[in-house]
């Protein structure tokens, strides 16, 4: 089967035929993604971008990785953290294996945040969707840019970031994966549910308690 590639903005938004073709292509990819979903045991070979350890005395150490000469590792999906349809990403924990090596009990867990276009929020072609629809690759690359801009906060207020990578899903769809440090603890969704707050309210609360991050994000996104 050919790879299913959903473009960043690979067509004229004013061309109704091109828009419909994109819409139908996305729908076909979604059907295939549900037939062949992400699941535990799916492996991706990824050339990780190893960040420098944060020198701050309160910073966390870099997650230990298998010792090898190459920066390419096999990441094996383990536990799903977010896999619903119409969300901007699917989030999994993934066990890090040396490239081509078998899984062992001493291997490190990272997080894969996967932006798979067909699983992202869909749009109604007959509605005024331009301006209300976010192209998945834009979402992925914007978030990667934010992590890069916040490099001095990695290992302190935010996870270490191991780069953005193009992957091929089990349904042969091209997607983008952000690889992050795994920090055990309560997720934002769990916090929101336990306090009867929305995700947006929870995000605002986090930003208000971390003004340096809020300022950096505002600068990046403006």
mmCIF file of C-alpha atoms in Angstrom:
data_model
loop_
_atom_site.group_PDB
_atom_site.id
_atom_site.type_symbol
_atom_site.label_atom_id
_atom_site.label_comp_id
_atom_site.label_asym_id
_atom_site.label_seq_id
_atom_site.Cartn_x
_atom_site.Cartn_y
_atom_site.Cartn_z
ATOM 1 C CA UNK A 1 0.000 0.000 0.000
ATOM 2 C CA UNK A 2 1.236 3.496 -0.806
ATOM 3 C CA UNK A 3 2.027 5.879 2.017
ATOM 4 C CA UNK A 4 -0.840 8.227 2.886
ATOM 5 C CA UNK A 5 0.586 11.723 3.029
ATOM 6 C CA UNK A 6 -1.635 14.590 4.148
ATOM 7 C CA UNK A 7 0.109 17.830 3.114
ATOM 8 C CA UNK A 8 0.860 20.833 5.313
ATOM 9 C CA UNK A 9 -0.828 23.243 2.889
ATOM 10 C CA UNK A 10 -0.171 21.538 -0.416
ATOM 11 C CA UNK A 11 -3.032 23.112 -2.351
ATOM 12 C CA UNK A 12 -4.841 26.356 -3.092
ATOM 13 C CA UNK A 13 -7.371 26.996 -0.322
ATOM 14 C CA UNK A 14 -9.545 28.864 -2.836
ATOM 15 C CA UNK A 15 -9.707 25.848 -5.156
ATOM 16 C CA UNK A 16 -12.917 24.033 -4.184
ATOM 17 C CA UNK A 17 -11.926 20.868 -6.040
ATOM 18 C CA UNK A 18 -8.576 20.746 -4.247
ATOM 19 C CA UNK A 19 -10.249 21.312 -0.878
ATOM 20 C CA UNK A 20 -12.726 18.492 -1.511
ATOM 21 C CA UNK A 21 -9.908 16.189 -2.606
ATOM 22 C CA UNK A 22 -8.030 16.959 0.617
ATOM 23 C CA UNK A 23 -11.190 16.396 2.668
ATOM 24 C CA UNK A 24 -11.912 13.043 1.008
ATOM 25 C CA UNK A 25 -8.266 11.994 1.302
ATOM 26 C CA UNK A 26 -8.340 12.783 5.014
ATOM 27 C CA UNK A 27 -11.544 10.773 5.442
ATOM 28 C CA UNK A 28 -10.057 7.726 3.710
ATOM 29 C CA UNK A 29 -6.953 7.990 5.879
ATOM 30 C CA UNK A 30 -9.138 8.168 9.009
ATOM 31 C CA UNK A 31 -10.994 4.993 8.048
ATOM 32 C CA UNK A 32 -7.697 3.185 7.529
ATOM 33 C CA UNK A 33 -6.281 4.541 10.803
ATOM 34 C CA UNK A 34 -9.216 3.059 12.708
ATOM 35 C CA UNK A 35 -8.756 -0.292 10.990
ATOM 36 C CA UNK A 36 -5.023 -0.311 11.751
ATOM 37 C CA UNK A 37 -4.610 1.782 14.915
ATOM 38 C CA UNK A 38 -1.636 2.498 17.099
ATOM 39 C CA UNK A 39 -1.305 -0.225 19.719
ATOM 40 C CA UNK A 40 1.178 -1.494 22.305
ATOM 41 C CA UNK A 41 4.158 -3.140 20.667
ATOM 42 C CA UNK A 42 4.222 -0.924 17.561
ATOM 43 C CA UNK A 43 7.822 0.153 16.991
ATOM 44 C CA UNK A 44 9.359 3.208 15.370
ATOM 45 C CA UNK A 45 13.036 3.639 14.504
ATOM 46 C CA UNK A 46 13.858 7.246 15.370
ATOM 47 C CA UNK A 47 17.094 9.223 15.197
ATOM 48 C CA UNK A 48 16.714 11.099 18.477
ATOM 49 C CA UNK A 49 17.966 14.646 18.915
ATOM 50 C CA UNK A 50 19.681 14.378 22.299
ATOM 51 C CA UNK A 51 19.318 17.677 24.202
ATOM 52 C CA UNK A 52 22.081 18.949 26.485
ATOM 53 C CA UNK A 53 21.550 18.375 30.187
ATOM 54 C CA UNK A 54 20.204 21.469 31.932
ATOM 55 C CA UNK A 55 23.019 22.800 34.187
ATOM 56 C CA UNK A 56 20.600 24.305 36.722
ATOM 57 C CA UNK A 57 21.182 22.714 40.161
ATOM 58 C CA UNK A 58 17.483 21.830 40.468
ATOM 59 C CA UNK A 59 17.194 20.347 36.990
ATOM 60 C CA UNK A 60 16.403 16.706 36.360
ATOM 61 C CA UNK A 61 19.055 14.498 34.811
ATOM 62 C CA UNK A 62 18.661 13.467 31.207
ATOM 63 C CA UNK A 63 16.840 10.135 30.885
ATOM 64 C CA UNK A 64 19.443 7.368 30.496
ATOM 65 C CA UNK A 65 19.509 5.840 27.030
ATOM 66 C CA UNK A 66 21.021 2.528 25.889
ATOM 67 C CA UNK A 67 24.736 2.933 25.224
ATOM 68 C CA UNK A 68 25.489 2.710 21.517
ATOM 69 C CA UNK A 69 27.431 4.586 18.855
ATOM 70 C CA UNK A 70 24.335 5.744 16.950
ATOM 71 C CA UNK A 71 21.616 8.208 17.998
ATOM 72 C CA UNK A 72 19.003 6.022 16.289
ATOM 73 C CA UNK A 73 16.818 4.104 18.717
ATOM 74 C CA UNK A 74 13.769 1.897 18.476
ATOM 75 C CA UNK A 75 10.810 3.261 20.437
ATOM 76 C CA UNK A 76 8.196 0.655 21.315
ATOM 77 C CA UNK A 77 4.698 1.922 22.184
ATOM 78 C CA UNK A 78 3.699 0.845 25.670
ATOM 79 C CA UNK A 79 0.818 2.628 27.431
ATOM 80 C CA UNK A 80 -1.766 4.898 25.766
ATOM 81 C CA UNK A 81 -2.266 8.240 27.519
ATOM 82 C CA UNK A 82 -4.538 9.859 24.913
ATOM 83 C CA UNK A 83 -5.874 8.089 21.813
ATOM 84 C CA UNK A 84 -9.300 9.615 21.148
ATOM 85 C CA UNK A 85 -10.467 10.803 17.751
ATOM 86 C CA UNK A 86 -10.622 14.527 17.022
ATOM 87 C CA UNK A 87 -7.787 15.437 19.373
ATOM 88 C CA UNK A 88 -4.702 17.251 18.155
ATOM 89 C CA UNK A 89 -2.413 14.418 19.189
ATOM 90 C CA UNK A 90 -2.211 10.837 20.341
ATOM 91 C CA UNK A 91 0.041 10.403 23.352
ATOM 92 C CA UNK A 92 1.826 7.198 24.323
ATOM 93 C CA UNK A 93 4.584 6.122 26.620
ATOM 94 C CA UNK A 94 7.276 4.296 24.686
ATOM 95 C CA UNK A 95 10.090 2.045 25.827
ATOM 96 C CA UNK A 96 13.479 2.981 24.381
ATOM 97 C CA UNK A 97 15.431 0.119 22.877
ATOM 98 C CA UNK A 98 18.872 0.147 21.358
ATOM 99 C CA UNK A 99 18.477 0.171 17.587
ATOM 100 C CA UNK A 100 17.587 -3.368 16.559
ATOM 101 C CA UNK A 101 17.937 -4.655 20.130
ATOM 102 C CA UNK A 102 15.438 -6.699 22.142
ATOM 103 C CA UNK A 103 13.510 -5.110 25.001
ATOM 104 C CA UNK A 104 15.052 -5.402 28.452
ATOM 105 C CA UNK A 105 13.929 -4.480 31.959
ATOM 106 C CA UNK A 106 16.476 -1.660 32.249
ATOM 107 C CA UNK A 107 15.280 0.431 29.332
ATOM 108 C CA UNK A 108 14.023 3.981 29.657
ATOM 109 C CA UNK A 109 10.496 5.237 29.014
ATOM 110 C CA UNK A 110 9.895 8.366 26.935
ATOM 111 C CA UNK A 111 6.696 9.953 25.647
ATOM 112 C CA UNK A 112 5.639 9.985 22.005
ATOM 113 C CA UNK A 113 3.212 12.764 21.130
ATOM 114 C CA UNK A 114 1.957 11.756 17.694
ATOM 115 C CA UNK A 115 0.187 14.177 15.381
ATOM 116 C CA UNK A 116 -1.558 11.877 12.906
ATOM 117 C CA UNK A 117 -3.536 14.053 10.467
ATOM 118 C CA UNK A 118 -6.520 11.750 10.046
ATOM 119 C CA UNK A 119 -7.008 11.501 13.826
ATOM 120 C CA UNK A 120 -6.922 15.275 14.352
ATOM 121 C CA UNK A 121 -10.077 17.426 14.486
ATOM 122 C CA UNK A 122 -11.952 17.062 11.200
ATOM 123 C CA UNK A 123 -13.749 19.821 9.325
ATOM 124 C CA UNK A 124 -17.088 20.231 7.572
ATOM 125 C CA UNK A 125 -16.373 20.991 3.936
ATOM 126 C CA UNK A 126 -19.691 22.830 3.595
ATOM 127 C CA UNK A 127 -18.993 25.055 6.591
ATOM 128 C CA UNK A 128 -16.740 28.101 6.824
ATOM 129 C CA UNK A 129 -13.770 25.929 7.770
ATOM 130 C CA UNK A 130 -10.905 28.133 6.565
ATOM 131 C CA UNK A 131 -9.566 29.860 9.654
ATOM 132 C CA UNK A 132 -11.186 27.286 11.943
ATOM 133 C CA UNK A 133 -9.130 24.300 10.804
ATOM 134 C CA UNK A 134 -5.513 23.845 11.855
ATOM 135 C CA UNK A 135 -3.312 21.854 9.511
ATOM 136 C CA UNK A 136 -1.731 19.006 11.514
ATOM 137 C CA UNK A 137 1.840 19.581 10.364
ATOM 138 C CA UNK A 138 1.559 23.225 11.401
ATOM 139 C CA UNK A 139 0.412 22.105 14.863
ATOM 140 C CA UNK A 140 3.346 19.708 15.170
ATOM 141 C CA UNK A 141 6.022 22.119 13.988
ATOM 142 C CA UNK A 142 4.692 25.012 16.061
ATOM 143 C CA UNK A 143 4.852 22.917 19.225
ATOM 144 C CA UNK A 144 8.370 21.761 18.336
ATOM 145 C CA UNK A 145 9.387 25.393 17.864
ATOM 146 C CA UNK A 146 8.011 26.258 21.307
ATOM 147 C CA UNK A 147 10.055 23.483 22.927
ATOM 148 C CA UNK A 148 13.153 24.722 21.110
ATOM 149 C CA UNK A 149 12.494 28.283 22.279
ATOM 150 C CA UNK A 150 12.112 27.028 25.853
ATOM 151 C CA UNK A 151 15.347 25.015 25.809
ATOM 152 C CA UNK A 152 16.536 26.584 29.080
ATOM 153 C CA UNK A 153 13.344 25.374 30.810
ATOM 154 C CA UNK A 154 13.745 21.771 29.690
ATOM 155 C CA UNK A 155 14.519 19.518 32.628
ATOM 156 C CA UNK A 156 13.035 22.094 35.009
ATOM 157 C CA UNK A 157 9.508 23.305 34.223
ATOM 158 C CA UNK A 158 8.960 21.275 31.064
ATOM 159 C CA UNK A 159 10.166 17.905 29.755
ATOM 160 C CA UNK A 160 13.394 17.416 27.867
ATOM 161 C CA UNK A 161 12.631 17.474 24.143
ATOM 162 C CA UNK A 162 14.187 14.900 21.806
ATOM 163 C CA UNK A 163 13.039 16.459 18.554
ATOM 164 C CA UNK A 164 10.232 16.212 16.029
ATOM 165 C CA UNK A 165 10.310 13.231 13.688
ATOM 166 C CA UNK A 166 8.383 12.028 10.651
ATOM 167 C CA UNK A 167 7.014 8.526 11.158
ATOM 168 C CA UNK A 168 4.886 6.045 9.248
ATOM 169 C CA UNK A 169 1.890 4.752 11.207
ATOM 170 C CA UNK A 170 0.542 1.168 11.083
ATOM 171 C CA UNK A 171 -2.036 2.410 8.547
ATOM 172 C CA UNK A 172 0.782 3.735 6.311
ATOM 173 C CA UNK A 173 -0.056 7.349 7.083
ATOM 174 C CA UNK A 174 2.707 9.907 7.399
ATOM 175 C CA UNK A 175 2.594 11.559 10.824
ATOM 176 C CA UNK A 176 4.825 13.627 13.105
ATOM 177 C CA UNK A 177 6.062 12.527 16.510
ATOM 178 C CA UNK A 178 7.395 14.780 19.239
ATOM 179 C CA UNK A 179 9.590 12.774 21.602
ATOM 180 C CA UNK A 180 9.605 13.974 25.199
ATOM 181 C CA UNK A 181 10.935 13.051 28.605
ATOM 182 C CA UNK A 182 8.469 10.959 30.600
ATOM 183 C CA UNK A 183 7.721 12.546 33.976
ATOM 184 C CA UNK A 184 5.490 10.359 36.172
ATOM 185 C CA UNK A 185 2.664 12.296 37.737
ATOM 186 C CA UNK A 186 -0.811 13.666 37.257
ATOM 187 C CA UNK A 187 -1.801 14.661 33.730
ATOM 188 C CA UNK A 188 -3.487 17.968 32.979
ATOM 189 C CA UNK A 189 -6.656 16.075 32.022
ATOM 190 C CA UNK A 190 -6.667 14.191 35.337
ATOM 191 C CA UNK A 191 -6.166 17.459 37.219
ATOM 192 C CA UNK A 192 -8.983 19.108 35.275
ATOM 193 C CA UNK A 193 -11.337 16.202 35.984
ATOM 194 C CA UNK A 194 -10.507 16.167 39.708
ATOM 195 C CA UNK A 195 -11.101 19.912 40.107
ATOM 196 C CA UNK A 196 -14.101 20.222 37.772
ATOM 197 C CA UNK A 197 -12.124 22.615 35.600
ATOM 198 C CA UNK A 198 -11.815 22.655 31.836
ATOM 199 C CA UNK A 199 -8.493 21.961 30.148
ATOM 200 C CA UNK A 200 -8.340 25.657 29.188
ATOM 201 C CA UNK A 201 -8.859 26.747 32.807
ATOM 202 C CA UNK A 202 -6.196 24.286 33.950
ATOM 203 C CA UNK A 203 -3.757 25.593 31.335
ATOM 204 C CA UNK A 204 -4.376 29.164 32.478
ATOM 205 C CA UNK A 205 -3.747 28.126 36.077
ATOM 206 C CA UNK A 206 -0.441 26.499 35.127
ATOM 207 C CA UNK A 207 0.602 29.552 33.115
ATOM 208 C CA UNK A 208 -0.272 31.895 35.977
ATOM 209 C CA UNK A 209 1.977 29.890 38.298
ATOM 210 C CA UNK A 210 4.796 29.815 35.740
ATOM 211 C CA UNK A 211 4.953 33.398 34.390
ATOM 212 C CA UNK A 212 8.329 32.805 32.726
ATOM 213 C CA UNK A 213 6.832 30.031 30.596
ATOM 214 C CA UNK A 214 3.745 32.101 29.808
ATOM 215 C CA UNK A 215 5.926 35.001 28.664
ATOM 216 C CA UNK A 216 8.045 32.721 26.491
ATOM 217 C CA UNK A 217 4.984 31.115 24.927
ATOM 218 C CA UNK A 218 3.422 34.513 24.252
ATOM 219 C CA UNK A 219 6.622 35.687 22.599
ATOM 220 C CA UNK A 220 6.863 32.540 20.495
ATOM 221 C CA UNK A 221 3.256 32.528 19.329
ATOM 222 C CA UNK A 222 2.906 36.227 18.578
#
